[in-house]
């Protein structure tokens, strides 16, 4: 049984930092490309970042330079370090996993991810 579980969300002031974690079980972690997505109330789901099987990273323009995605295959864990947070970063953040053929690329499209976590809420106050 595949399980994807996020943690680490919370309430933070503008300019603060949070670190989200995601674990995936029931799959060979090293075969996975992993992504972070977010959805704010009344808005569509938005891609944030992804990391390929060989740790090539990609970021949405809105978070580039502030967020860092990383993974540890031995620990079966994905992280999203979020710095310089802004109120517009407020959203439910979702971790997603996909058994990927490509070592280098990962997808910014949610439809390409097979497994999703339940989400963790990030709220940034002004």
Tab-separated table of N, CA and C in Angstrom:
chain	number	residue	atom	x	y	z
A	1	UNK	N	0.848	-1.189	0.000
A	1	UNK	CA	0.000	0.000	0.000
A	1	UNK	C	0.891	1.251	0.000
A	2	UNK	N	0.604	2.155	-0.905
A	2	UNK	CA	1.395	3.371	-1.039
A	2	UNK	C	0.852	4.437	-0.090
A	3	UNK	N	1.771	5.042	0.648
A	3	UNK	CA	1.389	6.154	1.531
A	3	UNK	C	2.350	7.309	1.333
A	4	UNK	N	1.792	8.483	1.144
A	4	UNK	CA	2.556	9.728	1.056
A	4	UNK	C	2.045	10.632	2.167
A	5	UNK	N	2.950	11.068	3.024
A	5	UNK	CA	2.528	11.820	4.205
A	5	UNK	C	3.386	13.073	4.353
A	6	UNK	N	2.727	14.219	4.410
A	6	UNK	CA	3.428	15.485	4.616
A	6	UNK	C	3.353	15.901	6.081
A	7	UNK	N	4.301	16.730	6.475
A	7	UNK	CA	4.266	17.335	7.800
A	7	UNK	C	5.066	18.628	7.758
A	8	UNK	N	4.937	19.416	8.816
A	8	UNK	CA	5.772	20.600	8.944
A	8	UNK	C	5.094	21.925	8.692
A	9	UNK	N	3.836	21.900	8.294
A	9	UNK	CA	3.146	23.160	8.079
A	9	UNK	C	2.894	23.888	9.387
A	10	UNK	N	2.414	25.115	9.274
A	10	UNK	CA	2.124	25.883	10.469
A	10	UNK	C	1.847	27.331	10.162
A	11	UNK	N	1.858	28.123	11.229
A	11	UNK	CA	1.599	29.560	11.147
A	11	UNK	C	2.914	30.298	11.345
A	12	UNK	N	3.204	31.227	10.430
A	12	UNK	CA	4.467	31.962	10.513
A	12	UNK	C	4.229	33.384	10.041
A	13	UNK	N	5.044	34.288	10.528
A	13	UNK	CA	4.931	35.681	10.105
A	13	UNK	C	5.663	35.903	8.778
A	14	UNK	N	5.305	36.965	8.102
A	14	UNK	CA	5.993	37.358	6.870
A	14	UNK	C	7.499	37.453	7.119
A	15	UNK	N	8.239	36.842	6.211
A	15	UNK	CA	9.693	36.822	6.336
A	15	UNK	C	10.227	35.621	7.069
A	16	UNK	N	9.348	34.847	7.658
A	16	UNK	CA	9.760	33.675	8.402
A	16	UNK	C	10.037	32.478	7.520
A	17	UNK	N	10.345	31.359	8.170
A	17	UNK	CA	10.712	30.127	7.465
A	17	UNK	C	9.935	28.946	8.012
A	18	UNK	N	9.726	27.982	7.149
A	18	UNK	CA	9.162	26.685	7.522
A	18	UNK	C	9.849	25.618	6.677
A	19	UNK	N	9.879	24.412	7.218
A	19	UNK	CA	10.423	23.281	6.478
A	19	UNK	C	9.375	22.186	6.433
A	20	UNK	N	8.932	21.878	5.247
A	20	UNK	CA	7.976	20.796	5.062
A	20	UNK	C	8.718	19.497	4.794
A	21	UNK	N	8.151	18.409	5.289
A	21	UNK	CA	8.703	17.082	5.047
A	21	UNK	C	7.645	16.201	4.408
A	22	UNK	N	8.115	15.204	3.685
A	22	UNK	CA	7.203	14.259	3.039
A	22	UNK	C	7.897	12.900	3.009
A	23	UNK	N	7.192	11.890	3.460
A	23	UNK	CA	7.704	10.532	3.356
A	23	UNK	C	6.798	9.731	2.434
A	24	UNK	N	7.394	8.790	1.739
A	24	UNK	CA	6.637	7.933	0.833
A	24	UNK	C	7.001	6.489	1.110
A	25	UNK	N	6.022	5.664	1.366
A	25	UNK	CA	6.250	4.255	1.632
A	25	UNK	C	5.455	3.419	0.648
A	26	UNK	N	5.864	2.162	0.513
A	26	UNK	CA	5.187	1.274	-0.416
A	26	UNK	C	5.707	1.371	-1.826
A	27	UNK	N	6.745	2.178	-2.019
A	27	UNK	CA	7.363	2.371	-3.326
A	27	UNK	C	8.875	2.381	-3.147
A	28	UNK	N	9.611	2.149	-4.237
A	28	UNK	CA	11.061	2.317	-4.204
A	28	UNK	C	11.349	3.798	-4.363
A	29	UNK	N	11.781	4.446	-3.283
A	29	UNK	CA	11.870	5.907	-3.267
A	29	UNK	C	12.783	6.435	-4.361
A	30	UNK	N	13.858	5.714	-4.626
A	30	UNK	CA	14.796	6.173	-5.642
A	30	UNK	C	14.237	6.145	-7.056
A	31	UNK	N	13.140	5.456	-7.275
A	31	UNK	CA	12.493	5.412	-8.588
A	31	UNK	C	11.525	6.567	-8.802
A	32	UNK	N	11.361	7.379	-7.766
A	32	UNK	CA	10.325	8.402	-7.795
A	32	UNK	C	10.859	9.773	-8.180
A	33	UNK	N	10.129	10.478	-9.027
A	33	UNK	CA	10.283	11.922	-9.066
A	33	UNK	C	9.233	12.478	-8.109
A	34	UNK	N	9.584	13.566	-7.442
A	34	UNK	CA	8.749	14.092	-6.364
A	34	UNK	C	8.439	15.565	-6.602
A	35	UNK	N	7.257	15.966	-6.215
A	35	UNK	CA	6.885	17.351	-6.411
A	35	UNK	C	6.124	17.926	-5.233
A	36	UNK	N	6.161	19.233	-5.137
A	36	UNK	CA	5.327	19.976	-4.188
A	36	UNK	C	4.360	20.847	-4.983
A	37	UNK	N	3.128	20.818	-4.553
A	37	UNK	CA	2.079	21.650	-5.121
A	37	UNK	C	1.383	22.371	-3.973
A	38	UNK	N	0.648	23.419	-4.294
A	38	UNK	CA	-0.107	24.117	-3.268
A	38	UNK	C	-1.429	24.601	-3.837
A	39	UNK	N	-2.377	24.761	-2.934
A	39	UNK	CA	-3.683	25.267	-3.336
A	39	UNK	C	-4.212	26.200	-2.264
A	40	UNK	N	-4.445	27.430	-2.654
A	40	UNK	CA	-5.028	28.418	-1.763
A	40	UNK	C	-6.547	28.401	-1.924
A	41	UNK	N	-7.271	28.836	-0.916
A	41	UNK	CA	-8.736	28.844	-1.007
A	41	UNK	C	-9.218	29.644	-2.215
A	42	UNK	N	-10.102	29.025	-2.988
A	42	UNK	CA	-10.671	29.691	-4.146
A	42	UNK	C	-9.770	29.733	-5.360
A	43	UNK	N	-8.603	29.105	-5.263
A	43	UNK	CA	-7.664	29.121	-6.383
A	43	UNK	C	-7.382	27.704	-6.853
A	44	UNK	N	-6.863	27.611	-8.062
A	44	UNK	CA	-6.499	26.301	-8.588
A	44	UNK	C	-5.183	25.828	-7.967
A	45	UNK	N	-5.003	24.519	-8.020
A	45	UNK	CA	-3.744	23.951	-7.550
A	45	UNK	C	-2.590	24.479	-8.393
A	46	UNK	N	-1.488	24.766	-7.725
A	46	UNK	CA	-0.342	25.394	-8.361
A	46	UNK	C	0.907	24.569	-8.082
A	47	UNK	N	1.693	24.337	-9.117
A	47	UNK	CA	2.974	23.658	-8.942
A	47	UNK	C	3.957	24.586	-8.252
A	48	UNK	N	4.729	24.052	-7.313
A	48	UNK	CA	5.714	24.830	-6.566
A	48	UNK	C	7.134	24.438	-6.960
A	49	UNK	N	7.409	23.132	-6.916
A	49	UNK	CA	8.767	22.671	-7.160
A	49	UNK	C	8.744	21.176	-7.396
A	50	UNK	N	9.787	20.671	-8.035
A	50	UNK	CA	9.940	19.223	-8.133
A	50	UNK	C	11.415	18.870	-8.183
A	51	UNK	N	11.684	17.598	-7.917
A	51	UNK	CA	13.061	17.108	-7.904
A	51	UNK	C	13.080	15.758	-8.594
A	52	UNK	N	14.041	15.576	-9.459
A	52	UNK	CA	14.105	14.347	-10.239
A	52	UNK	C	14.796	13.241	-9.451
A	53	UNK	N	14.872	12.102	-10.087
A	53	UNK	CA	15.485	10.941	-9.441
A	53	UNK	C	16.949	11.193	-9.106
A	54	UNK	N	17.632	12.010	-9.890
A	54	UNK	CA	19.049	12.283	-9.606
A	54	UNK	C	19.220	13.692	-9.030
A	55	UNK	N	18.145	14.188	-8.404
A	55	UNK	CA	18.185	15.418	-7.625
A	55	UNK	C	18.339	16.690	-8.458
A	56	UNK	N	17.946	16.640	-9.713
A	56	UNK	CA	17.845	17.884	-10.460
A	56	UNK	C	16.577	18.603	-9.983
A	57	UNK	N	16.693	19.885	-9.695
A	57	UNK	CA	15.577	20.606	-9.086
A	57	UNK	C	14.996	21.649	-10.026
A	58	UNK	N	13.710	21.886	-9.880
A	58	UNK	CA	12.984	22.847	-10.688
A	58	UNK	C	12.053	23.630	-9.764
A	59	UNK	N	11.864	24.919	-10.081
A	59	UNK	CA	11.059	25.774	-9.224
A	59	UNK	C	10.127	26.660	-10.048
A	60	UNK	N	8.966	26.924	-9.476
A	60	UNK	CA	8.100	27.952	-10.040
A	60	UNK	C	8.757	29.312	-9.829
A	61	UNK	N	8.515	30.224	-10.743
A	61	UNK	CA	9.136	31.543	-10.642
A	61	UNK	C	8.781	32.251	-9.337
A	62	UNK	N	7.585	32.001	-8.852
A	62	UNK	CA	7.106	32.696	-7.656
A	62	UNK	C	7.865	32.309	-6.392
A	63	UNK	N	8.579	31.179	-6.425
A	63	UNK	CA	9.289	30.722	-5.221
A	63	UNK	C	10.790	30.615	-5.436
A	64	UNK	N	11.241	30.818	-6.656
A	64	UNK	CA	12.661	30.654	-6.963
A	64	UNK	C	13.488	31.621	-6.120
A	65	UNK	N	14.543	31.089	-5.510
A	65	UNK	CA	15.400	31.894	-4.651
A	65	UNK	C	14.960	31.936	-3.206
A	66	UNK	N	13.745	31.483	-2.933
A	66	UNK	CA	13.241	31.474	-1.552
A	66	UNK	C	13.022	30.045	-1.038
A	67	UNK	N	12.619	29.146	-1.919
A	67	UNK	CA	12.341	27.762	-1.532
A	67	UNK	C	13.446	26.848	-2.050
A	68	UNK	N	13.711	25.790	-1.284
A	68	UNK	CA	14.679	24.790	-1.700
A	68	UNK	C	14.092	23.409	-1.493
A	69	UNK	N	14.074	22.619	-2.556
A	69	UNK	CA	13.605	21.244	-2.476
A	69	UNK	C	14.811	20.322	-2.384
A	70	UNK	N	14.671	19.260	-1.597
A	70	UNK	CA	15.757	18.294	-1.457
A	70	UNK	C	15.164	16.940	-1.094
A	71	UNK	N	15.992	15.909	-1.237
A	71	UNK	CA	15.540	14.560	-0.935
A	71	UNK	C	16.678	13.728	-0.395
A	72	UNK	N	16.294	12.734	0.390
A	72	UNK	CA	17.225	11.731	0.887
A	72	UNK	C	16.600	10.382	0.601
A	73	UNK	N	17.136	9.680	-0.357
A	73	UNK	CA	16.532	8.406	-0.758
A	73	UNK	C	16.634	7.357	0.341
A	74	UNK	N	17.745	7.342	1.069
A	74	UNK	CA	17.897	6.365	2.146
A	74	UNK	C	16.864	6.591	3.241
A	75	UNK	N	16.568	7.856	3.516
A	75	UNK	CA	15.574	8.196	4.529
A	75	UNK	C	14.160	8.224	3.962
A	76	UNK	N	14.034	8.042	2.658
A	76	UNK	CA	12.732	8.042	1.981
A	76	UNK	C	11.981	9.335	2.271
A	77	UNK	N	12.702	10.442	2.261
A	77	UNK	CA	12.125	11.709	2.680
A	77	UNK	C	12.411	12.812	1.672
A	78	UNK	N	11.418	13.650	1.485
A	78	UNK	CA	11.494	14.839	0.656
A	78	UNK	C	11.273	16.044	1.562
A	79	UNK	N	12.002	17.128	1.292
A	79	UNK	CA	11.818	18.347	2.069
A	79	UNK	C	11.542	19.539	1.152
A	80	UNK	N	10.912	20.536	1.738
A	80	UNK	CA	10.789	21.830	1.089
A	80	UNK	C	11.120	22.887	2.139
A	81	UNK	N	12.292	23.479	2.005
A	81	UNK	CA	12.695	24.560	2.894
A	81	UNK	C	12.148	25.860	2.313
A	82	UNK	N	11.339	26.541	3.096
A	82	UNK	CA	10.688	27.758	2.631
A	82	UNK	C	11.173	28.939	3.460
A	83	UNK	N	11.864	29.850	2.829
A	83	UNK	CA	12.387	31.045	3.493
A	83	UNK	C	11.715	32.292	2.931
A	84	UNK	N	11.862	33.391	3.655
A	84	UNK	CA	11.300	34.678	3.212
A	84	UNK	C	9.836	34.536	2.813
A	85	UNK	N	9.091	33.893	3.658
A	85	UNK	CA	7.701	33.610	3.332
A	85	UNK	C	6.866	34.879	3.242
A	86	UNK	N	5.885	34.828	2.353
A	86	UNK	CA	4.995	35.954	2.096
A	86	UNK	C	3.551	35.512	2.321
A	87	UNK	N	2.667	36.440	2.591
A	87	UNK	CA	1.251	36.061	2.758
A	87	UNK	C	0.694	35.307	1.551
A	88	UNK	N	1.177	35.602	0.375
A	88	UNK	CA	0.684	34.904	-0.821
A	88	UNK	C	1.167	33.460	-0.900
A	89	UNK	N	2.059	33.046	-0.013
A	89	UNK	CA	2.456	31.641	0.061
A	89	UNK	C	1.464	30.817	0.890
A	90	UNK	N	0.512	31.479	1.512
A	90	UNK	CA	-0.488	30.776	2.305
A	90	UNK	C	-1.294	29.830	1.437
A	91	UNK	N	-1.308	28.563	1.816
A	91	UNK	CA	-1.991	27.534	1.028
A	91	UNK	C	-1.879	26.201	1.738
A	92	UNK	N	-2.639	25.232	1.236
A	92	UNK	CA	-2.414	23.838	1.597
A	92	UNK	C	-1.333	23.318	0.652
A	93	UNK	N	-0.312	22.727	1.233
A	93	UNK	CA	0.813	22.221	0.449
A	93	UNK	C	0.722	20.694	0.361
A	94	UNK	N	0.870	20.195	-0.857
A	94	UNK	CA	0.754	18.769	-1.117
A	94	UNK	C	2.056	18.226	-1.691
A	95	UNK	N	2.415	17.060	-1.208
A	95	UNK	CA	3.534	16.302	-1.757
A	95	UNK	C	2.974	15.289	-2.755
A	96	UNK	N	3.666	15.111	-3.848
A	96	UNK	CA	3.212	14.171	-4.870
A	96	UNK	C	4.396	13.350	-5.372
A	97	UNK	N	4.098	12.114	-5.744
A	97	UNK	CA	5.148	11.191	-6.188
A	97	UNK	C	4.739	10.526	-7.490
A	98	UNK	N	5.745	10.220	-8.279
A	98	UNK	CA	5.501	9.570	-9.564
A	98	UNK	C	6.656	8.629	-9.860
A	99	UNK	N	6.328	7.417	-10.231
A	99	UNK	CA	7.371	6.470	-10.649
A	99	UNK	C	7.832	6.895	-12.040
A	100	UNK	N	9.028	7.442	-12.102
A	100	UNK	CA	9.479	8.125	-13.313
A	100	UNK	C	10.484	7.297	-14.096
A	101	UNK	N	10.343	7.335	-15.401
A	101	UNK	CA	11.333	6.709	-16.272
A	101	UNK	C	12.575	7.593	-16.392
A	102	UNK	N	12.348	8.909	-16.372
A	102	UNK	CA	13.458	9.846	-16.559
A	102	UNK	C	14.231	10.015	-15.263
A	103	UNK	N	15.556	10.027	-15.376
A	103	UNK	CA	16.385	10.341	-14.224
A	103	UNK	C	16.532	11.852	-14.041
A	104	UNK	N	16.437	12.593	-15.125
A	104	UNK	CA	16.815	14.010	-15.115
A	104	UNK	C	15.631	14.944	-14.904
A	105	UNK	N	14.479	14.585	-15.441
A	105	UNK	CA	13.358	15.507	-15.440
A	105	UNK	C	12.292	15.123	-14.422
A	106	UNK	N	11.521	16.120	-13.999
A	106	UNK	CA	10.317	15.881	-13.219
A	106	UNK	C	9.250	16.834	-13.749
A	107	UNK	N	8.025	16.511	-13.474
A	107	UNK	CA	6.923	17.218	-14.112
A	107	UNK	C	6.348	18.322	-13.233
A	108	UNK	N	5.927	19.395	-13.870
A	108	UNK	CA	5.214	20.476	-13.194
A	108	UNK	C	3.703	20.303	-13.302
A	109	UNK	N	3.281	19.227	-13.918
A	109	UNK	CA	1.848	18.981	-14.086
A	109	UNK	C	1.367	17.958	-13.080
A	110	UNK	N	0.374	18.340	-12.315
A	110	UNK	CA	-0.154	17.433	-11.306
A	110	UNK	C	-0.718	16.148	-11.878
A	111	UNK	N	-1.167	16.204	-13.114
A	111	UNK	CA	-1.766	15.018	-13.727
A	111	UNK	C	-0.751	13.914	-13.955
A	112	UNK	N	0.537	14.250	-13.888
A	112	UNK	CA	1.580	13.245	-14.083
A	112	UNK	C	1.986	12.549	-12.797
A	113	UNK	N	1.399	12.940	-11.694
A	113	UNK	CA	1.741	12.332	-10.413
A	113	UNK	C	0.657	11.353	-9.991
A	114	UNK	N	1.107	10.180	-9.575
A	114	UNK	CA	0.165	9.107	-9.248
A	114	UNK	C	-0.230	9.094	-7.781
A	115	UNK	N	0.646	9.585	-6.930
A	115	UNK	CA	0.434	9.448	-5.493
A	115	UNK	C	0.513	10.810	-4.823
A	116	UNK	N	-0.421	11.060	-3.928
A	116	UNK	CA	-0.528	12.360	-3.269
A	116	UNK	C	-0.709	12.184	-1.761
A	117	UNK	N	-0.155	13.145	-1.033
A	117	UNK	CA	-0.406	13.195	0.392
A	117	UNK	C	-1.697	13.941	0.699
A	118	UNK	N	-1.987	14.037	1.984
A	118	UNK	CA	-3.237	14.661	2.408
A	118	UNK	C	-3.118	16.172	2.543
A	119	UNK	N	-1.896	16.666	2.513
A	119	UNK	CA	-1.668	18.101	2.582
A	119	UNK	C	-1.314	18.581	3.972
A	120	UNK	N	-0.563	19.676	4.016
A	120	UNK	CA	-0.221	20.329	5.273
A	120	UNK	C	-0.403	21.843	5.060
A	121	UNK	N	-1.055	22.478	6.017
A	121	UNK	CA	-1.422	23.881	5.859
A	121	UNK	C	-0.267	24.802	6.240
A	122	UNK	N	-0.012	25.754	5.372
A	122	UNK	CA	0.957	26.825	5.641
A	122	UNK	C	0.198	28.146	5.626
A	123	UNK	N	0.313	28.886	6.715
A	123	UNK	CA	-0.338	30.188	6.815
A	123	UNK	C	0.711	31.233	7.172
A	124	UNK	N	0.804	32.263	6.342
A	124	UNK	CA	1.773	33.332	6.558
A	124	UNK	C	0.996	34.603	6.869
A	125	UNK	N	1.226	35.149	8.044
A	125	UNK	CA	0.505	36.350	8.465
A	125	UNK	C	1.285	37.597	8.080
A	126	UNK	N	0.572	38.694	7.794
A	126	UNK	CA	1.250	39.946	7.378
A	126	UNK	C	2.145	40.506	8.475
